[in-house]
JSON list of C-alpha atoms in Angstrom, two decimals:
[
{"chain": "A", "resi": 29, "resn": "ASN", "atom": "CA", "xyz": [-15.04, -2.94, 13.89]},
{"chain": "A", "resi": 30, "resn": "ALA", "atom": "CA", "xyz": [-13.73, -5.49, 11.34]},
{"chain": "A", "resi": 31, "resn": "GLY", "atom": "CA", "xyz": [-12.42, -3.07, 8.67]},
{"chain": "A", "resi": 32, "resn": "VAL", "atom": "CA", "xyz": [-11.19, -5.08, 5.67]},
{"chain": "A", "resi": 33, "resn": "THR", "atom": "CA", "xyz": [-11.46, -8.87, 5.83]},
{"chain": "A", "resi": 34, "resn": "GLN", "atom": "CA", "xyz": [-9.56, -11.15, 3.46]},
{"chain": "A", "resi": 35, "resn": "THR", "atom": "CA", "xyz": [-9.96, -14.89, 3.01]},
{"chain": "A", "resi": 36, "resn": "PRO", "atom": "CA", "xyz": [-8.15, -17.21, 2.94]},
{"chain": "A", "resi": 37, "resn": "LYS", "atom": "CA", "xyz": [-5.04, -16.22, 4.91]},
{"chain": "A", "resi": 38, "resn": "PHE", "atom": "CA", "xyz": [-2.87, -18.92, 3.34]},
{"chain": "A", "resi": 39, "resn": "GLN", "atom": "CA", "xyz": [-3.19, -20.98, 0.17]},
{"chain": "A", "resi": 40, "resn": "VAL", "atom": "CA", "xyz": [-1.02, -23.40, -1.77]},
{"chain": "A", "resi": 41, "resn": "LEU", "atom": "CA", "xyz": [-1.95, -24.03, -5.39]},
{"chain": "A", "resi": 42, "resn": "LYS", "atom": "CA", "xyz": [-0.57, -26.25, -8.08]},
{"chain": "A", "resi": 43, "resn": "THR", "atom": "CA", "xyz": [0.37, -24.64, -11.39]},
{"chain": "A", "resi": 44, "resn": "GLY", "atom": "CA", "xyz": [-2.72, -24.34, -13.55]},
{"chain": "A", "resi": 45, "resn": "GLN", "atom": "CA", "xyz": [-5.23, -24.41, -10.71]},
{"chain": "A", "resi": 46, "resn": "SER", "atom": "CA", "xyz": [-7.68, -21.59, -10.21]},
{"chain": "A", "resi": 47, "resn": "MET", "atom": "CA", "xyz": [-8.84, -19.80, -7.10]},
{"chain": "A", "resi": 48, "resn": "THR", "atom": "CA", "xyz": [-10.63, -16.68, -5.91]},
{"chain": "A", "resi": 49, "resn": "LEU", "atom": "CA", "xyz": [-9.40, -14.42, -3.15]},
{"chain": "A", "resi": 50, "resn": "GLN", "atom": "CA", "xyz": [-12.21, -12.78, -1.25]},
{"chain": "A", "resi": 51, "resn": "CYS", "atom": "CA", "xyz": [-12.28, -9.30, 0.25]},
{"chain": "A", "resi": 52, "resn": "ALA", "atom": "CA", "xyz": [-15.01, -7.48, 2.15]},
{"chain": "A", "resi": 53, "resn": "GLN", "atom": "CA", "xyz": [-15.07, -4.09, 3.88]},
{"chain": "A", "resi": 54, "resn": "ASP", "atom": "CA", "xyz": [-17.61, -2.76, 6.35]},
{"chain": "A", "resi": 55, "resn": "MET", "atom": "CA", "xyz": [-16.68, 0.93, 6.29]},
{"chain": "A", "resi": 56, "resn": "ASN", "atom": "CA", "xyz": [-18.98, 1.91, 3.42]},
{"chain": "A", "resi": 57, "resn": "HIS", "atom": "CA", "xyz": [-15.93, 2.88, 1.35]},
{"chain": "A", "resi": 58, "resn": "ASN", "atom": "CA", "xyz": [-16.42, 3.63, -2.32]},
{"chain": "A", "resi": 59, "resn": "SER", "atom": "CA", "xyz": [-13.08, 2.43, -3.67]},
{"chain": "A", "resi": 60, "resn": "MET", "atom": "CA", "xyz": [-11.35, -0.92, -3.33]},
{"chain": "A", "resi": 61, "resn": "TYR", "atom": "CA", "xyz": [-7.97, -2.22, -4.48]},
{"chain": "A", "resi": 62, "resn": "TRP", "atom": "CA", "xyz": [-5.92, -5.35, -4.90]},
{"chain": "A", "resi": 63, "resn": "TYR", "atom": "CA", "xyz": [-2.14, -5.19, -4.46]},
{"chain": "A", "resi": 64, "resn": "ARG", "atom": "CA", "xyz": [0.56, -7.79, -4.46]},
{"chain": "A", "resi": 65, "resn": "GLN", "atom": "CA", "xyz": [3.66, -7.52, -2.29]},
{"chain": "A", "resi": 66, "resn": "ASP", "atom": "CA", "xyz": [6.96, -9.05, -3.34]},
{"chain": "A", "resi": 67, "resn": "PRO", "atom": "CA", "xyz": [10.39, -8.58, -1.72]},
{"chain": "A", "resi": 68, "resn": "GLY", "atom": "CA", "xyz": [12.15, -5.49, -3.04]},
{"chain": "A", "resi": 69, "resn": "MET", "atom": "CA", "xyz": [9.19, -4.58, -5.24]},
{"chain": "A", "resi": 70, "resn": "GLY", "atom": "CA", "xyz": [6.96, -2.83, -2.75]},
{"chain": "A", "resi": 71, "resn": "LEU", "atom": "CA", "xyz": [3.22, -2.96, -3.28]},
{"chain": "A", "resi": 72, "resn": "ARG", "atom": "CA", "xyz": [2.06, -3.14, -6.87]},
{"chain": "A", "resi": 73, "resn": "LEU", "atom": "CA", "xyz": [-1.50, -2.44, -7.93]},
{"chain": "A", "resi": 74, "resn": "ILE", "atom": "CA", "xyz": [-3.22, -5.31, -9.72]},
{"chain": "A", "resi": 75, "resn": "TYR", "atom": "CA", "xyz": [-6.77, -4.00, -10.17]},
{"chain": "A", "resi": 76, "resn": "TYR", "atom": "CA", "xyz": [-8.93, -1.41, -8.54]},
{"chain": "A", "resi": 77, "resn": "SER", "atom": "CA", "xyz": [-12.58, -0.45, -8.37]},
{"chain": "A", "resi": 78, "resn": "ALA", "atom": "CA", "xyz": [-13.22, 3.26, -8.00]},
{"chain": "A", "resi": 79, "resn": "SER", "atom": "CA", "xyz": [-16.88, 2.65, -7.25]},
{"chain": "A", "resi": 80, "resn": "GLU", "atom": "CA", "xyz": [-19.46, -0.10, -7.32]},
{"chain": "A", "resi": 81, "resn": "GLY", "atom": "CA", "xyz": [-19.92, -1.31, -10.88]},
{"chain": "A", "resi": 82, "resn": "THR", "atom": "CA", "xyz": [-16.51, -0.19, -12.17]},
{"chain": "A", "resi": 83, "resn": "THR", "atom": "CA", "xyz": [-13.14, -1.94, -12.33]},
{"chain": "A", "resi": 84, "resn": "ASP", "atom": "CA", "xyz": [-9.84, -0.90, -13.90]},
{"chain": "A", "resi": 85, "resn": "LYS", "atom": "CA", "xyz": [-6.43, -2.41, -14.48]},
{"chain": "A", "resi": 86, "resn": "GLY", "atom": "CA", "xyz": [-3.50, -1.40, -12.38]},
{"chain": "A", "resi": 87, "resn": "GLU", "atom": "CA", "xyz": [0.21, -1.89, -12.94]},
{"chain": "A", "resi": 88, "resn": "VAL", "atom": "CA", "xyz": [0.30, -5.72, -13.05]},
{"chain": "A", "resi": 89, "resn": "PRO", "atom": "CA", "xyz": [-3.10, -7.08, -14.17]},
{"chain": "A", "resi": 90, "resn": "ASN", "atom": "CA", "xyz": [-1.98, -9.98, -16.37]},
{"chain": "A", "resi": 91, "resn": "GLY", "atom": "CA", "xyz": [-3.20, -13.36, -15.13]},
{"chain": "A", "resi": 92, "resn": "TYR", "atom": "CA", "xyz": [-5.88, -11.88, -12.88]},
{"chain": "A", "resi": 93, "resn": "ASN", "atom": "CA", "xyz": [-9.54, -10.94, -13.05]},
{"chain": "A", "resi": 94, "resn": "VAL", "atom": "CA", "xyz": [-11.70, -9.10, -10.55]},
{"chain": "A", "resi": 95, "resn": "SER", "atom": "CA", "xyz": [-15.34, -8.71, -9.65]},
{"chain": "A", "resi": 96, "resn": "ARG", "atom": "CA", "xyz": [-16.89, -5.90, -7.63]},
{"chain": "A", "resi": 97, "resn": "LEU", "atom": "CA", "xyz": [-19.82, -7.92, -6.38]},
{"chain": "A", "resi": 98, "resn": "ASN", "atom": "CA", "xyz": [-21.38, -5.03, -4.46]},
{"chain": "A", "resi": 99, "resn": "LYS", "atom": "CA", "xyz": [-20.14, -2.03, -2.50]},
{"chain": "A", "resi": 100, "resn": "ARG", "atom": "CA", "xyz": [-18.70, -4.25, 0.24]},
{"chain": "A", "resi": 101, "resn": "GLU", "atom": "CA", "xyz": [-17.04, -7.04, -1.73]},
{"chain": "A", "resi": 102, "resn": "PHE", "atom": "CA", "xyz": [-14.20, -7.11, -4.26]},
{"chain": "A", "resi": 103, "resn": "SER", "atom": "CA", "xyz": [-12.80, -10.49, -5.33]},
{"chain": "A", "resi": 104, "resn": "LEU", "atom": "CA", "xyz": [-9.60, -11.38, -7.19]},
{"chain": "A", "resi": 105, "resn": "ARG", "atom": "CA", "xyz": [-9.48, -14.48, -9.38]},
{"chain": "A", "resi": 106, "resn": "LEU", "atom": "CA", "xyz": [-6.52, -16.41, -10.69]},
{"chain": "A", "resi": 107, "resn": "GLU", "atom": "CA", "xyz": [-7.78, -18.50, -13.61]},
{"chain": "A", "resi": 108, "resn": "SER", "atom": "CA", "xyz": [-4.62, -20.55, -14.17]},
{"chain": "A", "resi": 109, "resn": "ALA", "atom": "CA", "xyz": [-2.09, -20.03, -11.42]},
{"chain": "A", "resi": 110, "resn": "ALA", "atom": "CA", "xyz": [1.61, -19.73, -12.27]},
{"chain": "A", "resi": 111, "resn": "PRO", "atom": "CA", "xyz": [4.67, -19.82, -9.96]},
{"chain": "A", "resi": 112, "resn": "SER", "atom": "CA", "xyz": [5.23, -16.11, -10.77]},
{"chain": "A", "resi": 113, "resn": "GLN", "atom": "CA", "xyz": [1.99, -15.39, -8.91]},
{"chain": "A", "resi": 114, "resn": "THR", "atom": "CA", "xyz": [3.48, -16.60, -5.63]},
{"chain": "A", "resi": 115, "resn": "SER", "atom": "CA", "xyz": [3.12, -13.51, -3.48]},
{"chain": "A", "resi": 116, "resn": "VAL", "atom": "CA", "xyz": [1.29, -11.87, -0.60]},
{"chain": "A", "resi": 117, "resn": "TYR", "atom": "CA", "xyz": [-1.95, -10.28, -1.76]},
{"chain": "A", "resi": 118, "resn": "PHE", "atom": "CA", "xyz": [-3.54, -7.33, 0.00]},
{"chain": "A", "resi": 119, "resn": "CYS", "atom": "CA", "xyz": [-6.96, -5.87, -0.43]},
{"chain": "A", "resi": 120, "resn": "ALA", "atom": "CA", "xyz": [-7.56, -2.26, 0.61]},
{"chain": "A", "resi": 121, "resn": "SER", "atom": "CA", "xyz": [-10.34, 0.29, 0.63]},
{"chain": "A", "resi": 122, "resn": "SER", "atom": "CA", "xyz": [-10.65, 4.05, 0.79]},
{"chain": "A", "resi": 123, "resn": "ASP", "atom": "CA", "xyz": [-13.16, 6.80, 0.15]},
{"chain": "A", "resi": 124, "resn": "ARG", "atom": "CA", "xyz": [-11.94, 10.29, -0.60]},
{"chain": "A", "resi": 125, "resn": "ARG", "atom": "CA", "xyz": [-15.48, 11.59, -0.58]},
{"chain": "A", "resi": 126, "resn": "GLN", "atom": "CA", "xyz": [-15.58, 10.69, 3.13]},
{"chain": "A", "resi": 127, "resn": "GLY", "atom": "CA", "xyz": [-12.19, 12.30, 3.63]},
{"chain": "A", "resi": 128, "resn": "ASN", "atom": "CA", "xyz": [-10.54, 8.88, 3.90]},
{"chain": "A", "resi": 129, "resn": "TYR", "atom": "CA", "xyz": [-7.57, 9.42, 1.63]},
{"chain": "A", "resi": 130, "resn": "GLY", "atom": "CA", "xyz": [-5.53, 6.73, 3.34]},
{"chain": "A", "resi": 131, "resn": "TYR", "atom": "CA", "xyz": [-6.09, 3.08, 2.65]},
{"chain": "A", "resi": 132, "resn": "THR", "atom": "CA", "xyz": [-7.35, 0.54, 5.14]},
{"chain": "A", "resi": 133, "resn": "PHE", "atom": "CA", "xyz": [-5.66, -2.75, 4.34]},
{"chain": "A", "resi": 134, "resn": "GLY", "atom": "CA", "xyz": [-6.68, -6.30, 5.09]},
{"chain": "A", "resi": 135, "resn": "SER", "atom": "CA", "xyz": [-4.27, -8.69, 6.76]},
{"chain": "A", "resi": 136, "resn": "GLY", "atom": "CA", "xyz": [-3.27, -10.34, 3.48]},
{"chain": "A", "resi": 137, "resn": "THR", "atom": "CA", "xyz": [-3.36, -13.70, 1.72]},
{"chain": "A", "resi": 138, "resn": "ARG", "atom": "CA", "xyz": [-0.09, -15.56, 1.39]},
{"chain": "A", "resi": 139, "resn": "LEU", "atom": "CA", "xyz": [-0.26, -17.56, -1.85]},
{"chain": "A", "resi": 140, "resn": "THR", "atom": "CA", "xyz": [2.25, -20.15, -2.96]},
{"chain": "A", "resi": 141, "resn": "VAL", "atom": "CA", "xyz": [2.04, -21.67, -6.43]},
{"chain": "A", "resi": 142, "resn": "VAL", "atom": "CA", "xyz": [4.07, -24.86, -6.88]},
{"chain": "B", "resi": 12, "resn": "GLN", "atom": "CA", "xyz": [5.03, 4.96, -15.82]},
{"chain": "B", "resi": 13, "resn": "GLN", "atom": "CA", "xyz": [4.84, 7.11, -12.73]},
{"chain": "B", "resi": 14, "resn": "GLN", "atom": "CA", "xyz": [7.27, 5.92, -10.09]},
{"chain": "B", "resi": 15, "resn": "VAL", "atom": "CA", "xyz": [8.20, 6.47, -6.49]},
{"chain": "B", "resi": 16, "resn": "LYS", "atom": "CA", "xyz": [11.73, 5.46, -5.51]},
{"chain": "B", "resi": 17, "resn": "GLN", "atom": "CA", "xyz": [12.49, 4.70, -1.86]},
{"chain": "B", "resi": 18, "resn": "SER", "atom": "CA", "xyz": [15.79, 4.35, -0.03]},
{"chain": "B", "resi": 19, "resn": "PRO", "atom": "CA", "xyz": [17.45, 2.76, 1.79]},
{"chain": "B", "resi": 20, "resn": "GLN", "atom": "CA", "xyz": [16.16, -0.78, 1.36]},
{"chain": "B", "resi": 21, "resn": "SER", "atom": "CA", "xyz": [17.13, -1.60, 4.93]},
{"chain": "B", "resi": 22, "resn": "LEU", "atom": "CA", "xyz": [18.18, 0.44, 7.94]},
{"chain": "B", "resi": 23, "resn": "ILE", "atom": "CA", "xyz": [19.59, -0.40, 11.36]},
{"chain": "B", "resi": 24, "resn": "VAL", "atom": "CA", "xyz": [19.42, 2.24, 14.09]},
{"chain": "B", "resi": 25, "resn": "GLN", "atom": "CA", "xyz": [20.29, 2.21, 17.76]},
{"chain": "B", "resi": 26, "resn": "LYS", "atom": "CA", "xyz": [17.54, 2.84, 20.28]},
{"chain": "B", "resi": 27, "resn": "GLY", "atom": "CA", "xyz": [17.13, 6.57, 20.78]},
{"chain": "B", "resi": 28, "resn": "GLY", "atom": "CA", "xyz": [18.58, 7.43, 17.40]},
{"chain": "B", "resi": 29, "resn": "ILE", "atom": "CA", "xyz": [16.96, 9.08, 14.39]},
{"chain": "B", "resi": 30, "resn": "SER", "atom": "CA", "xyz": [15.70, 6.93, 11.52]},
{"chain": "B", "resi": 31, "resn": "ILE", "atom": "CA", "xyz": [15.51, 8.63, 8.12]},
{"chain": "B", "resi": 32, "resn": "ILE", "atom": "CA", "xyz": [13.84, 7.14, 5.05]},
{"chain": "B", "resi": 33, "resn": "ASN", "atom": "CA", "xyz": [13.79, 8.96, 1.75]},
{"chain": "B", "resi": 34, "resn": "CYS", "atom": "CA", "xyz": [11.51, 8.90, -1.28]},
{"chain": "B", "resi": 35, "resn": "ALA", "atom": "CA", "xyz": [11.69, 10.63, -4.64]},
{"chain": "B", "resi": 36, "resn": "TYR", "atom": "CA", "xyz": [9.15, 10.88, -7.39]},
{"chain": "B", "resi": 37, "resn": "GLU", "atom": "CA", "xyz": [9.55, 11.49, -11.07]},
{"chain": "B", "resi": 38, "resn": "ASN", "atom": "CA", "xyz": [6.84, 13.94, -12.00]},
{"chain": "B", "resi": 39, "resn": "THR", "atom": "CA", "xyz": [4.84, 16.68, -10.36]},
{"chain": "B", "resi": 40, "resn": "ALA", "atom": "CA", "xyz": [1.44, 15.14, -10.83]},
{"chain": "B", "resi": 41, "resn": "PHE", "atom": "CA", "xyz": [0.99, 13.85, -7.28]},
{"chain": "B", "resi": 42, "resn": "ASP", "atom": "CA", "xyz": [-1.23, 15.49, -4.69]},
{"chain": "B", "resi": 43, "resn": "TYR", "atom": "CA", "xyz": [-1.03, 13.31, -1.57]},
{"chain": "B", "resi": 44, "resn": "PHE", "atom": "CA", "xyz": [1.95, 11.59, 0.06]},
{"chain": "B", "resi": 45, "resn": "PRO", "atom": "CA", "xyz": [1.27, 9.04, 2.81]},
{"chain": "B", "resi": 46, "resn": "TRP", "atom": "CA", "xyz": [3.60, 6.77, 4.75]},
{"chain": "B", "resi": 47, "resn": "TYR", "atom": "CA", "xyz": [2.61, 3.28, 5.83]},
{"chain": "B", "resi": 48, "resn": "GLN", "atom": "CA", "xyz": [4.00, 1.05, 8.56]},
{"chain": "B", "resi": 49, "resn": "GLN", "atom": "CA", "xyz": [3.83, -2.73, 8.27]},
{"chain": "B", "resi": 50, "resn": "PHE", "atom": "CA", "xyz": [4.61, -5.30, 10.96]},
{"chain": "B", "resi": 51, "resn": "PRO", "atom": "CA", "xyz": [5.38, -8.92, 10.02]},
{"chain": "B", "resi": 52, "resn": "GLY", "atom": "CA", "xyz": [2.27, -10.87, 9.08]},
{"chain": "B", "resi": 53, "resn": "LYS", "atom": "CA", "xyz": [0.09, -7.76, 9.03]},
{"chain": "B", "resi": 54, "resn": "GLY", "atom": "CA", "xyz": [-1.24, -5.41, 6.41]},
{"chain": "B", "resi": 55, "resn": "PRO", "atom": "CA", "xyz": [0.25, -1.92, 6.07]},
{"chain": "B", "resi": 56, "resn": "ALA", "atom": "CA", "xyz": [-1.30, 0.76, 8.25]},
{"chain": "B", "resi": 57, "resn": "LEU", "atom": "CA", "xyz": [-1.39, 4.50, 7.58]},
{"chain": "B", "resi": 58, "resn": "LEU", "atom": "CA", "xyz": [1.20, 6.26, 9.72]},
{"chain": "B", "resi": 59, "resn": "ILE", "atom": "CA", "xyz": [1.26, 9.89, 8.58]},
{"chain": "B", "resi": 60, "resn": "ALA", "atom": "CA", "xyz": [0.54, 11.82, 5.39]},
{"chain": "B", "resi": 61, "resn": "ILE", "atom": "CA", "xyz": [1.26, 15.20, 3.82]},
{"chain": "B", "resi": 62, "resn": "ARG", "atom": "CA", "xyz": [-0.01, 17.36, 0.97]},
{"chain": "B", "resi": 63, "resn": "PRO", "atom": "CA", "xyz": [2.34, 19.25, -1.40]},
{"chain": "B", "resi": 64, "resn": "ASP", "atom": "CA", "xyz": [1.29, 22.68, -0.10]},
{"chain": "B", "resi": 65, "resn": "VAL", "atom": "CA", "xyz": [2.94, 21.88, 3.26]},
{"chain": "B", "resi": 66, "resn": "SER", "atom": "CA", "xyz": [6.71, 21.49, 3.79]},
{"chain": "B", "resi": 67, "resn": "GLU", "atom": "CA", "xyz": [6.59, 19.56, 7.06]},
{"chain": "B", "resi": 68, "resn": "LYS", "atom": "CA", "xyz": [4.14, 17.63, 9.18]},
{"chain": "B", "resi": 69, "resn": "LYS", "atom": "CA", "xyz": [4.81, 16.22, 12.63]},
{"chain": "B", "resi": 70, "resn": "GLU", "atom": "CA", "xyz": [2.86, 13.66, 14.61]},
{"chain": "B", "resi": 71, "resn": "GLY", "atom": "CA", "xyz": [4.54, 12.63, 17.83]},
{"chain": "B", "resi": 72, "resn": "ARG", "atom": "CA", "xyz": [7.95, 11.17, 17.03]},
{"chain": "B", "resi": 73, "resn": "PHE", "atom": "CA", "xyz": [7.17, 10.94, 13.30]},
{"chain": "B", "resi": 74, "resn": "THR", "atom": "CA", "xyz": [7.84, 13.81, 10.89]},
{"chain": "B", "resi": 75, "resn": "ILE", "atom": "CA", "xyz": [7.40, 14.08, 7.13]},
{"chain": "B", "resi": 76, "resn": "SER", "atom": "CA", "xyz": [9.58, 16.62, 5.32]},
{"chain": "B", "resi": 77, "resn": "PHE", "atom": "CA", "xyz": [8.51, 17.57, 1.81]},
{"chain": "B", "resi": 78, "resn": "ASN", "atom": "CA", "xyz": [10.66, 19.31, -0.81]},
{"chain": "B", "resi": 79, "resn": "LYS", "atom": "CA", "xyz": [8.48, 20.10, -3.79]},
{"chain": "B", "resi": 80, "resn": "SER", "atom": "CA", "xyz": [11.23, 21.57, -5.97]},
{"chain": "B", "resi": 81, "resn": "ALA", "atom": "CA", "xyz": [13.45, 18.52, -5.48]},
{"chain": "B", "resi": 82, "resn": "LYS", "atom": "CA", "xyz": [10.49, 16.14, -5.80]},
{"chain": "B", "resi": 83, "resn": "GLN", "atom": "CA", "xyz": [11.52, 14.42, -2.58]},
{"chain": "B", "resi": 84, "resn": "PHE", "atom": "CA", "xyz": [9.91, 13.61, 0.73]},
{"chain": "B", "resi": 85, "resn": "SER", "atom": "CA", "xyz": [11.26, 11.85, 3.78]},
{"chain": "B", "resi": 86, "resn": "LEU", "atom": "CA", "xyz": [10.16, 10.24, 7.02]},
{"chain": "B", "resi": 87, "resn": "HIS", "atom": "CA", "xyz": [12.06, 11.00, 10.21]},
{"chain": "B", "resi": 88, "resn": "ILE", "atom": "CA", "xyz": [11.53, 8.87, 13.30]},
{"chain": "B", "resi": 89, "resn": "MET", "atom": "CA", "xyz": [12.93, 10.63, 16.34]},
{"chain": "B", "resi": 90, "resn": "ASP", "atom": "CA", "xyz": [14.01, 8.72, 19.46]},
{"chain": "B", "resi": 91, "resn": "SER", "atom": "CA", "xyz": [13.60, 5.43, 17.59]},
{"chain": "B", "resi": 92, "resn": "GLN", "atom": "CA", "xyz": [12.36, 2.50, 19.70]},
{"chain": "B", "resi": 93, "resn": "PRO", "atom": "CA", "xyz": [12.55, -1.28, 19.20]},
{"chain": "B", "resi": 94, "resn": "GLY", "atom": "CA", "xyz": [8.77, -1.22, 18.72]},
{"chain": "B", "resi": 95, "resn": "ASP", "atom": "CA", "xyz": [9.32, 0.90, 15.60]},
{"chain": "B", "resi": 96, "resn": "SER", "atom": "CA", "xyz": [11.02, -2.07, 13.93]},
{"chain": "B", "resi": 97, "resn": "ALA", "atom": "CA", "xyz": [8.86, -2.66, 10.85]},
{"chain": "B", "resi": 98, "resn": "THR", "atom": "CA", "xyz": [8.73, -2.13, 7.10]},
{"chain": "B", "resi": 99, "resn": "TYR", "atom": "CA", "xyz": [7.91, 1.38, 5.98]},
{"chain": "B", "resi": 100, "resn": "PHE", "atom": "CA", "xyz": [6.41, 2.34, 2.63]},
{"chain": "B", "resi": 101, "resn": "CYS", "atom": "CA", "xyz": [6.10, 5.76, 1.12]},
{"chain": "B", "resi": 102, "resn": "ALA", "atom": "CA", "xyz": [3.37, 6.35, -1.44]},
{"chain": "B", "resi": 103, "resn": "ALA", "atom": "CA", "xyz": [1.99, 9.03, -3.72]},
{"chain": "B", "resi": 104, "resn": "SER", "atom": "CA", "xyz": [-1.43, 9.61, -5.19]},
{"chain": "B", "resi": 105, "resn": "PRO", "atom": "CA", "xyz": [-1.55, 10.74, -8.83]},
{"chain": "B", "resi": 106, "resn": "HIS", "atom": "CA", "xyz": [-3.29, 14.08, -9.33]},
{"chain": "B", "resi": 107, "resn": "GLY", "atom": "CA", "xyz": [-6.64, 13.55, -10.89]},
{"chain": "B", "resi": 108, "resn": "SER", "atom": "CA", "xyz": [-7.21, 10.32, -9.06]},
{"chain": "B", "resi": 109, "resn": "SER", "atom": "CA", "xyz": [-9.59, 12.01, -6.67]},
{"chain": "B", "resi": 110, "resn": "ASN", "atom": "CA", "xyz": [-12.30, 9.64, -7.70]},
{"chain": "B", "resi": 111, "resn": "THR", "atom": "CA", "xyz": [-10.16, 6.53, -7.42]},
{"chain": "B", "resi": 112, "resn": "GLY", "atom": "CA", "xyz": [-7.72, 7.29, -4.63]},
{"chain": "B", "resi": 113, "resn": "LYS", "atom": "CA", "xyz": [-5.11, 5.17, -6.39]},
{"chain": "B", "resi": 114, "resn": "LEU", "atom": "CA", "xyz": [-1.70, 5.06, -4.69]},
{"chain": "B", "resi": 115, "resn": "ILE", "atom": "CA", "xyz": [1.75, 4.28, -6.09]},
{"chain": "B", "resi": 116, "resn": "PHE", "atom": "CA", "xyz": [4.06, 2.77, -3.48]},
{"chain": "B", "resi": 117, "resn": "GLY", "atom": "CA", "xyz": [7.80, 2.86, -3.00]},
{"chain": "B", "resi": 118, "resn": "GLN", "atom": "CA", "xyz": [9.82, -0.33, -2.66]},
{"chain": "B", "resi": 119, "resn": "GLY", "atom": "CA", "xyz": [9.78, -0.37, 1.14]},
{"chain": "B", "resi": 120, "resn": "THR", "atom": "CA", "xyz": [12.41, 0.02, 3.88]},
{"chain": "B", "resi": 121, "resn": "THR", "atom": "CA", "xyz": [12.95, -2.55, 6.58]},
{"chain": "B", "resi": 122, "resn": "LEU", "atom": "CA", "xyz": [13.88, -0.77, 9.80]},
{"chain": "B", "resi": 123, "resn": "GLN", "atom": "CA", "xyz": [15.51, -2.54, 12.72]},
{"chain": "B", "resi": 124, "resn": "VAL", "atom": "CA", "xyz": [15.97, -0.62, 15.96]},
{"chain": "B", "resi": 125, "resn": "LYS", "atom": "CA", "xyz": [18.52, -2.25, 18.24]},
{"chain": "B", "resi": 126, "resn": "PRO", "atom": "CA", "xyz": [18.03, -2.05, 22.00]}
]
């Protein structure tokens, strides 16, 4: 009954540090997504994975990389964090083939880069 | 760049009143229009959704109105309650994204319902 699980919930990084945000879903969904949420900007797509083994850039991919480790897990990596990457990051999953057009979101990771 | 524009940015409504949030999109290549509700510290959750072949969909106190010719859709919350206080996002799925399910989100509306 977990849905989409994101870790960590909070993180403070220094400029230039790297980190990986983890995401796992237990709904057997085919597609997974990473969004960032900033005030007044809504949710902007960073990267997505339509299916296991594929990844594609979204609207704001610069400074990020992703890995679709398996069907359950989709990680987001910041190689050299910058203050502009301070944001709340959400992972989501869906599967239109199952009739799940709507996303299931995780609870988010609040990242601060100082 | 396909866009979805949402207004107003914030909204204050008295308990029992009607909350109305509007969204507009810039091209016709969308085939699914969901609304999400987000409480502080939580991820967004699907509230209600509509397809372009339907002009209105109602679920309890929540109604989506869709105007295909005007490229606009709106969320109406009837008999608004303090528990409805949250941020609301509209979204649209580009046609042809049936294999990806990608969504483009509006900027969000923060709703406050006063007791």
